mmCIF file of C-alpha atoms in Angstrom:
data_model
loop_
_atom_site.group_PDB
_atom_site.id
_atom_site.type_symbol
_atom_site.label_atom_id
_atom_site.label_comp_id
_atom_site.label_asym_id
_atom_site.label_seq_id
_atom_site.Cartn_x
_atom_site.Cartn_y
_atom_site.Cartn_z
ATOM 1 C CA UNK A 1 -15.214 242.479 -6.228
ATOM 2 C CA UNK A 2 -13.129 241.903 -3.083
ATOM 3 C CA UNK A 3 -14.622 242.883 0.268
ATOM 4 C CA UNK A 4 -11.811 245.362 0.929
ATOM 5 C CA UNK A 5 -12.363 247.207 -2.320
ATOM 6 C CA UNK A 6 -16.110 247.286 -1.658
ATOM 7 C CA UNK A 7 -15.568 248.879 1.762
ATOM 8 C CA UNK A 8 -13.070 251.326 0.238
ATOM 9 C CA UNK A 9 -15.625 252.356 -2.401
ATOM 10 C CA UNK A 10 -18.282 252.853 0.291
ATOM 11 C CA UNK A 11 -15.810 254.919 2.361
ATOM 12 C CA UNK A 12 -15.152 257.095 -0.696
ATOM 13 C CA UNK A 13 -18.896 257.712 -1.161
ATOM 14 C CA UNK A 14 -19.173 258.648 2.533
ATOM 15 C CA UNK A 15 -16.217 261.046 2.177
ATOM 16 C CA UNK A 16 -17.806 262.624 -0.896
ATOM 17 C CA UNK A 17 -21.109 263.042 0.919
ATOM 18 C CA UNK A 18 -19.418 264.825 3.777
ATOM 19 C CA UNK A 19 -17.356 267.041 1.471
ATOM 20 C CA UNK A 20 -20.379 268.338 -0.495
ATOM 21 C CA UNK A 21 -22.266 269.557 2.566
ATOM 22 C CA UNK A 22 -20.882 271.440 5.556
ATOM 23 C CA UNK A 23 -24.116 270.487 7.378
ATOM 24 C CA UNK A 24 -23.167 266.788 7.398
ATOM 25 C CA UNK A 25 -20.945 265.934 10.360
ATOM 26 C CA UNK A 26 -20.778 262.177 9.890
ATOM 27 C CA UNK A 27 -22.184 259.158 8.114
ATOM 28 C CA UNK A 28 -22.104 255.402 8.220
ATOM 29 C CA UNK A 29 -23.370 252.455 6.251
ATOM 30 C CA UNK A 30 -24.732 249.581 8.306
ATOM 31 C CA UNK A 31 -26.354 246.264 7.524
ATOM 32 C CA UNK A 32 -30.046 245.970 8.325
ATOM 33 C CA UNK A 33 -29.162 243.676 11.223
ATOM 34 C CA UNK A 34 -27.045 246.407 12.820
ATOM 35 C CA UNK A 35 -23.425 245.760 11.805
ATOM 36 C CA UNK A 36 -21.140 248.553 10.607
ATOM 37 C CA UNK A 37 -20.068 248.161 6.978
ATOM 38 C CA UNK A 38 -18.176 251.464 6.751
ATOM 39 C CA UNK A 39 -18.232 254.718 8.669
ATOM 40 C CA UNK A 40 -17.020 258.264 8.734
ATOM 41 C CA UNK A 41 -18.308 259.332 12.139
ATOM 42 C CA UNK A 42 -16.875 261.882 14.571
ATOM 43 C CA UNK A 43 -14.458 260.158 16.975
ATOM 44 C CA UNK A 44 -16.653 260.831 20.010
ATOM 45 C CA UNK A 45 -19.536 258.810 18.558
ATOM 46 C CA UNK A 46 -19.615 255.058 19.254
ATOM 47 C CA UNK A 47 -20.025 253.134 15.971
ATOM 48 C CA UNK A 48 -21.639 250.145 17.661
ATOM 49 C CA UNK A 49 -24.187 252.359 19.397
ATOM 50 C CA UNK A 50 -25.017 254.056 16.086
ATOM 51 C CA UNK A 51 -25.440 250.754 14.262
ATOM 52 C CA UNK A 52 -27.585 249.237 17.015
ATOM 53 C CA UNK A 53 -29.800 252.311 17.248
ATOM 54 C CA UNK A 54 -30.135 252.375 13.458
ATOM 55 C CA UNK A 55 -31.343 248.774 13.441
ATOM 56 C CA UNK A 56 -33.896 249.612 16.148
ATOM 57 C CA UNK A 57 -35.089 252.721 14.290
ATOM 58 C CA UNK A 58 -35.313 250.711 11.078
ATOM 59 C CA UNK A 59 -37.643 248.220 12.753
ATOM 60 C CA UNK A 60 -39.958 250.953 14.003
ATOM 61 C CA UNK A 61 -39.781 252.891 10.719
ATOM 62 C CA UNK A 62 -40.601 249.803 8.653
ATOM 63 C CA UNK A 63 -43.567 248.959 10.855
ATOM 64 C CA UNK A 64 -44.943 252.502 10.697
ATOM 65 C CA UNK A 65 -44.475 252.682 6.922
ATOM 66 C CA UNK A 66 -46.131 249.311 6.408
ATOM 67 C CA UNK A 67 -48.983 249.605 8.909
ATOM 68 C CA UNK A 68 -49.906 253.250 8.403
ATOM 69 C CA UNK A 69 -48.799 253.976 4.852
ATOM 70 C CA UNK A 70 -49.003 250.538 3.232
ATOM 71 C CA UNK A 71 -45.489 250.645 1.795
ATOM 72 C CA UNK A 72 -41.815 250.182 2.485
ATOM 73 C CA UNK A 73 -39.770 252.612 4.551
ATOM 74 C CA UNK A 74 -37.342 254.636 2.454
ATOM 75 C CA UNK A 75 -36.213 257.274 4.918
ATOM 76 C CA UNK A 76 -36.774 258.348 8.488
ATOM 77 C CA UNK A 77 -35.121 260.944 10.653
ATOM 78 C CA UNK A 78 -34.932 262.129 14.221
ATOM 79 C CA UNK A 79 -34.446 265.764 15.110
ATOM 80 C CA UNK A 80 -32.580 266.418 18.311
ATOM 81 C CA UNK A 81 -31.281 269.514 20.042
ATOM 82 C CA UNK A 82 -27.833 268.990 18.501
ATOM 83 C CA UNK A 83 -28.885 267.998 14.985
ATOM 84 C CA UNK A 84 -30.564 265.368 12.859
ATOM 85 C CA UNK A 85 -30.013 261.637 12.451
ATOM 86 C CA UNK A 86 -31.243 260.583 9.008
ATOM 87 C CA UNK A 87 -31.702 256.923 8.153
ATOM 88 C CA UNK A 88 -32.069 255.929 4.519
ATOM 89 C CA UNK A 89 -32.588 252.464 3.035
ATOM 90 C CA UNK A 90 -29.922 251.298 0.568
ATOM 91 C CA UNK A 91 -31.511 248.337 -1.134
ATOM 92 C CA UNK A 92 -32.879 245.561 1.075
ATOM 93 C CA UNK A 93 -29.743 244.841 3.102
ATOM 94 C CA UNK A 94 -28.167 248.140 4.131
ATOM 95 C CA UNK A 95 -28.822 251.582 5.625
ATOM 96 C CA UNK A 96 -27.124 254.914 5.218
ATOM 97 C CA UNK A 97 -27.016 256.936 8.434
ATOM 98 C CA UNK A 98 -26.261 260.650 8.177
ATOM 99 C CA UNK A 99 -25.665 263.009 11.111
ATOM 100 C CA UNK A 100 -26.167 266.736 10.555
ATOM 101 C CA UNK A 101 -25.876 270.027 12.345
ATOM 102 C CA UNK A 102 -29.033 271.405 13.994
ATOM 103 C CA UNK A 103 -29.439 274.128 11.345
ATOM 104 C CA UNK A 104 -28.903 271.838 8.349
ATOM 105 C CA UNK A 105 -30.695 272.707 5.138
ATOM 106 C CA UNK A 106 -32.613 269.438 4.947
ATOM 107 C CA UNK A 107 -33.756 269.806 1.333
ATOM 108 C CA UNK A 108 -30.141 269.958 0.152
ATOM 109 C CA UNK A 109 -29.052 267.198 2.534
ATOM 110 C CA UNK A 110 -31.869 264.932 1.287
ATOM 111 C CA UNK A 111 -30.829 265.624 -2.315
ATOM 112 C CA UNK A 112 -27.209 264.731 -1.533
ATOM 113 C CA UNK A 113 -28.340 261.590 0.306
ATOM 114 C CA UNK A 114 -30.508 260.484 -2.640
ATOM 115 C CA UNK A 115 -27.546 260.822 -4.993
ATOM 116 C CA UNK A 116 -25.271 258.835 -2.678
ATOM 117 C CA UNK A 117 -27.896 256.109 -2.110
ATOM 118 C CA UNK A 118 -27.948 255.565 -5.869
ATOM 119 C CA UNK A 119 -24.144 255.178 -5.871
ATOM 120 C CA UNK A 120 -24.154 252.918 -2.819
ATOM 121 C CA UNK A 121 -26.886 250.702 -4.268
ATOM 122 C CA UNK A 122 -24.555 249.870 -7.155
ATOM 123 C CA UNK A 123 -21.739 248.944 -4.749
ATOM 124 C CA UNK A 124 -23.719 246.759 -2.341
#
């Protein structure tokens, strides 16, 4: 599969994720070392900042999961005044980052994320 078609397929999954939930305001797929693979983020959000922060959060999340829970990190999130940032592992090499509104229905968002992670795992 050509790299362009792979990125296009990832972009389509990100578009679908955003279209199924009005609570999701943006998403991106980044490599575990912090490089953007594909994104559908609001224009005022810096992609490079998101990818770098995701890599940092991944490091902390993995350490906490391993040291305190004895397993691998699957998902972590940060709740802020203006919404949530949800980080989900996609295989060993990539992360799905989802930004939501502050009043997001997290159960539904997590369900939608799980479905998209399954799709993305097949692409990456």
